[in-house]
CSV table of C-alpha atoms in Angstrom, one decimal:
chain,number,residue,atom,x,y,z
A,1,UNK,CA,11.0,-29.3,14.8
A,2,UNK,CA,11.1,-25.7,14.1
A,3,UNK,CA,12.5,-23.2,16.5
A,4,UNK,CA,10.3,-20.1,17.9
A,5,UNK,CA,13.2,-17.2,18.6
A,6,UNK,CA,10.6,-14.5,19.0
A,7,UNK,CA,12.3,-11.1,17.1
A,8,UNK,CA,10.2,-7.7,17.1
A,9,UNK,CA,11.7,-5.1,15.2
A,10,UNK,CA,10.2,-1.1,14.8
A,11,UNK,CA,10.7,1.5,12.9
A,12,UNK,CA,9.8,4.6,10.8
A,13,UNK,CA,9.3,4.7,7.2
A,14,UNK,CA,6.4,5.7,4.3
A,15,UNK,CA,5.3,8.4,7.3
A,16,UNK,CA,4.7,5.4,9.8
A,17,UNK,CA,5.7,2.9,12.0
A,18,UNK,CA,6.3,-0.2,10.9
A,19,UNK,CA,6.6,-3.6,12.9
A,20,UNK,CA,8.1,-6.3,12.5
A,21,UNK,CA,7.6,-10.0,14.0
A,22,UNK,CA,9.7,-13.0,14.0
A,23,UNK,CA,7.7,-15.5,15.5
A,24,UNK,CA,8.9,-19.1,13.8
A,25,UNK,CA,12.0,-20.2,11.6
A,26,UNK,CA,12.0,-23.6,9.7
A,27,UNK,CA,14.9,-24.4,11.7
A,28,UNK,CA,16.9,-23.3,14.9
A,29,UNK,CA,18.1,-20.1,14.5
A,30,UNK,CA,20.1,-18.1,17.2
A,31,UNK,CA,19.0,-14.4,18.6
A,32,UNK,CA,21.6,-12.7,16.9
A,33,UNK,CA,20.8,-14.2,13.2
A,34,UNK,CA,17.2,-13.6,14.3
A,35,UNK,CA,17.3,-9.6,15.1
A,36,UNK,CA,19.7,-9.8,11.6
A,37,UNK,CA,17.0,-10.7,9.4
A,38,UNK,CA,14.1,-8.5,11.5
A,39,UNK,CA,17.3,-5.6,10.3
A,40,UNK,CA,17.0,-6.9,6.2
A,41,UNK,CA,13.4,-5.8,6.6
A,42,UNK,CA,13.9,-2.7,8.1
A,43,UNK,CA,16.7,-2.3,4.9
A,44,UNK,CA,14.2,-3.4,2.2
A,45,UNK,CA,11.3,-1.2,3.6
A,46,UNK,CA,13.7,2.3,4.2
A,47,UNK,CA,15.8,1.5,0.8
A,48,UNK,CA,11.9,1.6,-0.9
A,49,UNK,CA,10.9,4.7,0.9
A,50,UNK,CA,13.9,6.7,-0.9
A,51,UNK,CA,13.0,5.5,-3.9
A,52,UNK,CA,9.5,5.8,-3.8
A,53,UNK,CA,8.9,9.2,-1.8
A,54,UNK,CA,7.7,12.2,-3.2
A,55,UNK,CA,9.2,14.6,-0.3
A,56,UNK,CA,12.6,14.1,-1.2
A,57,UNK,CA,13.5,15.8,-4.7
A,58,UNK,CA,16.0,12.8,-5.3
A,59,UNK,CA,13.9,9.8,-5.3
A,60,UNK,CA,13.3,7.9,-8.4
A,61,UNK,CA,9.4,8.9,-8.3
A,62,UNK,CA,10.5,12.8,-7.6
A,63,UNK,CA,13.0,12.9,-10.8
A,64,UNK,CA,10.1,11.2,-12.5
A,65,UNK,CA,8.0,13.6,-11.7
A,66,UNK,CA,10.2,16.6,-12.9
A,67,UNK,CA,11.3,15.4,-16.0
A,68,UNK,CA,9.1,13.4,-17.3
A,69,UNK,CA,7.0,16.2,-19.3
A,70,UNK,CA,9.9,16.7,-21.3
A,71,UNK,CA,11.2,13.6,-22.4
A,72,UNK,CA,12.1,9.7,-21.2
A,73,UNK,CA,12.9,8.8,-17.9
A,74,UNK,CA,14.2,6.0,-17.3
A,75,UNK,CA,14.1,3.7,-14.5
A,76,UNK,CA,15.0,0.3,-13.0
A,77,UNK,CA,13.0,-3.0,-14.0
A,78,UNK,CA,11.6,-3.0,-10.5
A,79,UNK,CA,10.1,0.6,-10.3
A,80,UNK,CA,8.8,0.3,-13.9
A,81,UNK,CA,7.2,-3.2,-13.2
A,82,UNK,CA,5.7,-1.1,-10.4
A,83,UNK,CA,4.1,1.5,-12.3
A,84,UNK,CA,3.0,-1.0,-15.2
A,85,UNK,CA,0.7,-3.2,-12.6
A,86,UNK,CA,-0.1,0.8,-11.0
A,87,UNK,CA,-1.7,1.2,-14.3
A,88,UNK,CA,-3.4,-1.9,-14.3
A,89,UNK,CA,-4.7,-1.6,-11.1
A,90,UNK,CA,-6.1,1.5,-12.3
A,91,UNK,CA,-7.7,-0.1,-15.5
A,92,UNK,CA,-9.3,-2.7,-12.6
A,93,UNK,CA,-10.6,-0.3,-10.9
A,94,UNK,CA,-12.6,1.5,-12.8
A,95,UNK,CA,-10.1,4.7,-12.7
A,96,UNK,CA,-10.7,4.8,-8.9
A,97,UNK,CA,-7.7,4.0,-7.9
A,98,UNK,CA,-4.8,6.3,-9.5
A,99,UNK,CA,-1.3,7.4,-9.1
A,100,UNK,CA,-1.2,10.3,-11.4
A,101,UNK,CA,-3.4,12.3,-8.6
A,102,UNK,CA,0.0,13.9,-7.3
A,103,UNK,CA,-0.8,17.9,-8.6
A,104,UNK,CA,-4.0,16.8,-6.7
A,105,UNK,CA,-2.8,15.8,-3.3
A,106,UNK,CA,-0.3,19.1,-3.5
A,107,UNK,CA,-3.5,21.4,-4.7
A,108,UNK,CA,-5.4,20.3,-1.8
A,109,UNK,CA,-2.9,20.8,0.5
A,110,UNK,CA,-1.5,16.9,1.5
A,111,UNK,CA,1.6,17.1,0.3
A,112,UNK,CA,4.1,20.0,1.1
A,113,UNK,CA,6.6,22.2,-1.8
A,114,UNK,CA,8.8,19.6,-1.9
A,115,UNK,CA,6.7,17.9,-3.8
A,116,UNK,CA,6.5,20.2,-6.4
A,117,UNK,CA,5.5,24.2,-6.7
A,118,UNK,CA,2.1,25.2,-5.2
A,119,UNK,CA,2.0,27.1,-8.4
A,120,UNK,CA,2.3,24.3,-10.2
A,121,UNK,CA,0.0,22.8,-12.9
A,122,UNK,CA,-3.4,20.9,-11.8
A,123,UNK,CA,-3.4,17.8,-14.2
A,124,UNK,CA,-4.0,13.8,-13.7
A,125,UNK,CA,-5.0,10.6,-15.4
A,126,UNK,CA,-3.4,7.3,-15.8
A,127,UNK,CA,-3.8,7.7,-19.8
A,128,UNK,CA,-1.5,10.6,-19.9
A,129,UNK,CA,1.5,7.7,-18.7
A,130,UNK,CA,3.2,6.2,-21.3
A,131,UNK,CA,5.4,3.1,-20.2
A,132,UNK,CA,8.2,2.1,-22.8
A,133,UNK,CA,9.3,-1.6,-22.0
A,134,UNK,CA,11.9,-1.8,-24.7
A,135,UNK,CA,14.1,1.1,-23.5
A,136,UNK,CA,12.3,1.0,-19.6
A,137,UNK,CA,11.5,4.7,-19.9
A,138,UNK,CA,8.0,6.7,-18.3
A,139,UNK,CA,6.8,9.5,-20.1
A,140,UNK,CA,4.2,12.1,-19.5
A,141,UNK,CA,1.9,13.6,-22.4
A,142,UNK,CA,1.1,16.3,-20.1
A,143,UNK,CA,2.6,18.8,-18.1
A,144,UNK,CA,1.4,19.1,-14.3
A,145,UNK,CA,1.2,15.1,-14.1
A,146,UNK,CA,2.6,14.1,-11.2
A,147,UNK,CA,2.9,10.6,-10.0
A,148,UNK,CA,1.9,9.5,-5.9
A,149,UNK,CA,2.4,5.8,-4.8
A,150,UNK,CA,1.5,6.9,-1.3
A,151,UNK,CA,-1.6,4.7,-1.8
A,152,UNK,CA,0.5,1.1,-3.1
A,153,UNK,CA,3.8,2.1,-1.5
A,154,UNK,CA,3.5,0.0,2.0
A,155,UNK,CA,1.5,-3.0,0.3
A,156,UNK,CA,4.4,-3.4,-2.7
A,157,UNK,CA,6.9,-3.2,0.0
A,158,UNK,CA,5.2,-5.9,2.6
A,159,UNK,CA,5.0,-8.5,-0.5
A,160,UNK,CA,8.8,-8.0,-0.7
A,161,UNK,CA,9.4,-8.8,2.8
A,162,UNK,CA,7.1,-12.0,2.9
A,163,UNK,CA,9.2,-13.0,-0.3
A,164,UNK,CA,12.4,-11.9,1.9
A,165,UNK,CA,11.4,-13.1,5.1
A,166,UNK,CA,10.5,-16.8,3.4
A,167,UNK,CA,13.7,-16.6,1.4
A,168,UNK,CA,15.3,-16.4,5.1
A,169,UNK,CA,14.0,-20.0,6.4
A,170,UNK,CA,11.1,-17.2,8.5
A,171,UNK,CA,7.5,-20.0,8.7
A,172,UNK,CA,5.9,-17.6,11.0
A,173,UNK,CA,5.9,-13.6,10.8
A,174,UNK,CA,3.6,-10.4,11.0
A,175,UNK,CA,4.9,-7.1,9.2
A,176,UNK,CA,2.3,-4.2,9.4
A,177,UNK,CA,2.8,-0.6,8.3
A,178,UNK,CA,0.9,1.9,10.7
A,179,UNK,CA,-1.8,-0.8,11.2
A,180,UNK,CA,-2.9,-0.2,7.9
A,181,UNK,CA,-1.2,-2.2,6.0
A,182,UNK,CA,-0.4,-5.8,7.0
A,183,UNK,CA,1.2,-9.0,5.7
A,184,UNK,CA,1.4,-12.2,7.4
A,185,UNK,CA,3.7,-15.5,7.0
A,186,UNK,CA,2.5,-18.6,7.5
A,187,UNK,CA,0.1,-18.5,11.1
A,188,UNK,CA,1.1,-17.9,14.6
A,189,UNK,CA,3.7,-20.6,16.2
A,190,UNK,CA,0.5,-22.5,17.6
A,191,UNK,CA,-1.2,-22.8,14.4
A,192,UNK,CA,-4.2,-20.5,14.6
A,193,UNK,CA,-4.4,-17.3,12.2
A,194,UNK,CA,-3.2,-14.3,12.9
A,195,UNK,CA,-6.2,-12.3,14.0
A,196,UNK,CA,-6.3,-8.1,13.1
A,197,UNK,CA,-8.6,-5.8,13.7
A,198,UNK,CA,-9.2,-3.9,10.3
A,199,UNK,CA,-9.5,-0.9,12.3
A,200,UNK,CA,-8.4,-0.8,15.7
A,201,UNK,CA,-9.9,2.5,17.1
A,202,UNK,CA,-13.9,1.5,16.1
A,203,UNK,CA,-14.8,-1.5,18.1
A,204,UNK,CA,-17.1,-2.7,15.9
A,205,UNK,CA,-14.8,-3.0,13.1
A,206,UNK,CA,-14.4,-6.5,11.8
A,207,UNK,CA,-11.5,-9.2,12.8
A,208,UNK,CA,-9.6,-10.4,9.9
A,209,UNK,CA,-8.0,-13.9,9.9
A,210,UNK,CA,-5.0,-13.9,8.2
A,211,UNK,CA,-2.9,-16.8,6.9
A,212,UNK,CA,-0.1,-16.7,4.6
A,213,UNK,CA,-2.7,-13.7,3.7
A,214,UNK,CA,-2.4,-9.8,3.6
A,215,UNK,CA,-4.9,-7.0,4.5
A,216,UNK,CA,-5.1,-2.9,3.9
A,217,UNK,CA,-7.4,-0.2,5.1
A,218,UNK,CA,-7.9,3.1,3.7
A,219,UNK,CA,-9.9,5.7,5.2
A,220,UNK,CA,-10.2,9.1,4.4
A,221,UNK,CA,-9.9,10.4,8.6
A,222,UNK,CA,-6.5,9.2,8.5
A,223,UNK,CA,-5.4,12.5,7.0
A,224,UNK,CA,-7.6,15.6,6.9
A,225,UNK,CA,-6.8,18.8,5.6
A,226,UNK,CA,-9.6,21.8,6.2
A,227,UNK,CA,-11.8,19.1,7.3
A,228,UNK,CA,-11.3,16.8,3.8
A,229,UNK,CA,-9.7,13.5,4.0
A,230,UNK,CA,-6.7,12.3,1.9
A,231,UNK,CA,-8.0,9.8,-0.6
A,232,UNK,CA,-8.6,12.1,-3.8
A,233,UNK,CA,-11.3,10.9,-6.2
A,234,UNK,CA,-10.0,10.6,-9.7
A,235,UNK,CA,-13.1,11.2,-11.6
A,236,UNK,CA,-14.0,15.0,-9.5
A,237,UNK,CA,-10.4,15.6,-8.3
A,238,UNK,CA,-12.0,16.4,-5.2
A,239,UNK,CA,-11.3,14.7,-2.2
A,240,UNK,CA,-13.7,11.5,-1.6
A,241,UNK,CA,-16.2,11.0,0.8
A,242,UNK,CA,-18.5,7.9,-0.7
A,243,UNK,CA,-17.4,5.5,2.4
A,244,UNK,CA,-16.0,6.1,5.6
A,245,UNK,CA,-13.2,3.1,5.2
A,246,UNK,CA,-12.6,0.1,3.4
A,247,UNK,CA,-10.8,-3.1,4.3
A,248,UNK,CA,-9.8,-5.4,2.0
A,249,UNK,CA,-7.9,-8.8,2.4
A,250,UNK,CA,-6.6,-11.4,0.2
A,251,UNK,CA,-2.8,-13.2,-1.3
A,252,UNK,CA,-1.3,-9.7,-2.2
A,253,UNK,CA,-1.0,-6.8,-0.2
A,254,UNK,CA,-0.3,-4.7,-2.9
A,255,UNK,CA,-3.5,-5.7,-4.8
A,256,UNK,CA,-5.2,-5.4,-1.1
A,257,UNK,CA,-3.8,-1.4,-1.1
A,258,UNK,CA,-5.0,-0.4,-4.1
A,259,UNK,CA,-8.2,-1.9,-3.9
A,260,UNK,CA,-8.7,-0.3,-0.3
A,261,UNK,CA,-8.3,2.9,-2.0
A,262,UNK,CA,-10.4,2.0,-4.7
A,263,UNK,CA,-13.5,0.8,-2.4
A,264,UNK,CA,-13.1,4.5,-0.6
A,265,UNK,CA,-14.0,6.3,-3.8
A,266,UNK,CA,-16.3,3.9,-5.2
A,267,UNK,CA,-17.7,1.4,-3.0
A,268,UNK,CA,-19.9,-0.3,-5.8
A,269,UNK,CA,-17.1,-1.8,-6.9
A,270,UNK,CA,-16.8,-5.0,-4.4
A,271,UNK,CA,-18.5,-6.6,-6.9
A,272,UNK,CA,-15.7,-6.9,-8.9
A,273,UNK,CA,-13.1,-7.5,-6.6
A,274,UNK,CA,-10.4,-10.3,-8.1
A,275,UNK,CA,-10.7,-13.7,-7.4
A,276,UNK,CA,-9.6,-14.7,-4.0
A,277,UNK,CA,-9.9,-11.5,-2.2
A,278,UNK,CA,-12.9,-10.0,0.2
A,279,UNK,CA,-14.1,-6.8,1.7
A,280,UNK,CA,-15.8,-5.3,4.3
A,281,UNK,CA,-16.9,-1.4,3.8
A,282,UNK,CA,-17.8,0.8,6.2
A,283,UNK,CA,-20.7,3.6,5.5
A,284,UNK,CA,-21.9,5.6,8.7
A,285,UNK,CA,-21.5,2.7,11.6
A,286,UNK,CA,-22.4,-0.1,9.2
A,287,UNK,CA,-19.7,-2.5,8.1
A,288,UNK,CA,-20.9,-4.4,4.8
A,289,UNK,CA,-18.8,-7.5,3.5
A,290,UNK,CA,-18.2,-9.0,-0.2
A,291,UNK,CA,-16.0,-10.8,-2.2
A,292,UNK,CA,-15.0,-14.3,-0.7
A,293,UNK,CA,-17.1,-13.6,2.4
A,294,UNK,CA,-20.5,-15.6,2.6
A,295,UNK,CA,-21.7,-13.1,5.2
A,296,UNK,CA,-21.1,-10.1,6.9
A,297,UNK,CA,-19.3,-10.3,10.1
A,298,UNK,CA,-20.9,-10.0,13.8
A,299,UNK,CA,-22.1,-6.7,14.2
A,300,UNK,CA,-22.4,-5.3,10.9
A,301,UNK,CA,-25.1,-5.4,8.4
């Protein structure tokens, strides 16, 4: 019979608080091994932030950044395995989701110099990437592209701590990253779902049940500058403001981040939402639903 050591672990990373929840192990584990393995995701989640940040001129993604214009950079299998499914995410998407909008996010005032000169050239689009898997090198064909997982970075991470926390004998966990961004393993220790709010400050938002299952929500109010949200519109380079949020929820959270984005600049797209995941978009106060969802929720439209 599997032993319930209830673990919580928080901390800071990707601009947020994460939280971590040990709430079931296939087999009797004591505290201390416990609270060890809620530390291994705290590890995995901060040694991805200094890779991945753009606000610290050493990362991977910042020397990418500022060399990449001028000839091959290269990088580790993991980071360019990354950027390869970035780009196909992007391809999904219809170009609405993008992580070559990082001259964008500086322009308009979201991210600060050290992410690059203010002065610095305006220029974007996932075609000006080129990806060399035989020497596992990125390249730019412009100058002024800048690369910005801020948008994937939390959902990558949380599908490496399920595949950690499994690894680790962990049947029942929760791992969000500022609410936004959530992965659950297995269900709660009495066998219902783990129930989430998609987003906790409307009351109306819809209650996601997740199981082995991940969720993300983007929405533009989470970070305003001069009264414009955060989530950039490749196709205008203007910030978006086509839906007021989008959760979507489904095996990877990954998949789940980008697509959140996505849905934010372009909510048309439910329709093509891969198999296995749903949606529910908000406009206004209306919540609307897709994918594997028969109906909409209680309370929305």
């Amino acid at each position: 019979m599997p032993e319930t050591v209830p673990v919580m672990r928080a901390f800071e990373a990707m601009g947020t608080r994460f939280e971590c929840v040990l709430a079931g192990f296939e087999r009797a584990v004591h505290p201390t091994e416990a609270a060890a393995i809620a530390e291994e995701v705290e590890h995995l989640v901060r040694d991805w932030h200094r890779r991945l940040t753009v606000f610290e001129p050493g990362s991977a993604v910042s020397v990418v950044n500022r060399l990449a214009a001028e000839r091959p950079v290269s990088v580790d299998q993991e980071l360019f395995d990354l950027l390869g499914r970035c780009l196909g995410h992007t391809r999904d998407t219809r170009g609405a989701f993008d992580i070559t909008v990082g001259s964008l996010m500086r322009a308009h005032g979201f991210r600060d110099i050290a992410s690059g000169p203010p002065d610095a050239q305006v220029c974007w689009g996932a075609d000006r990437v080129r990806l060399d898997g035989r020497s596992g090198t990125v390249r730019f064909l412009d100058d002024g592209i800048a690369l910005d997982l801020g948008g994937i970075a939390k959902g990558f991470v949380l599908d490496l701590a399920r595949v950690e926390l499994t690894a680790l004998g962990v049947s029942n966990a929760i791992v969000h990253g500022g609410t936004s961004s959530v992965i659950a393993v297995g269900s709660r220790p009495d066998g219902q779902p783990w129930r989430v709010r998609s987003l906790p400050e409307d009351p109306n938002a819809p209650i996601i049940d997740l199981e082995d299952a991940a969720l993300s929500v983007s929405a533009p109010q989470g970070r305003v500058v001069d009264g414009h949200g955060h989530i950039i519109d490749p196709a205008t380079g203007n910030p978006s403001g086509n839906a007021d949020a989008a959760c979507v929820f489904g095996p990877s959270a990954e998949v789940c981040e980008a697509w959140s984005t996505a849905l934010v600049v372009d909510p048309d797209l439910t329709d093509s939402l891969p198999d296995g995941y749903g949606c529910h978009v908000r406009a206004g106060r209306r919540w609307c639903s897709a994918g594997r969802i028969p109906v909409c929720s209680s309370g929305t439209c």
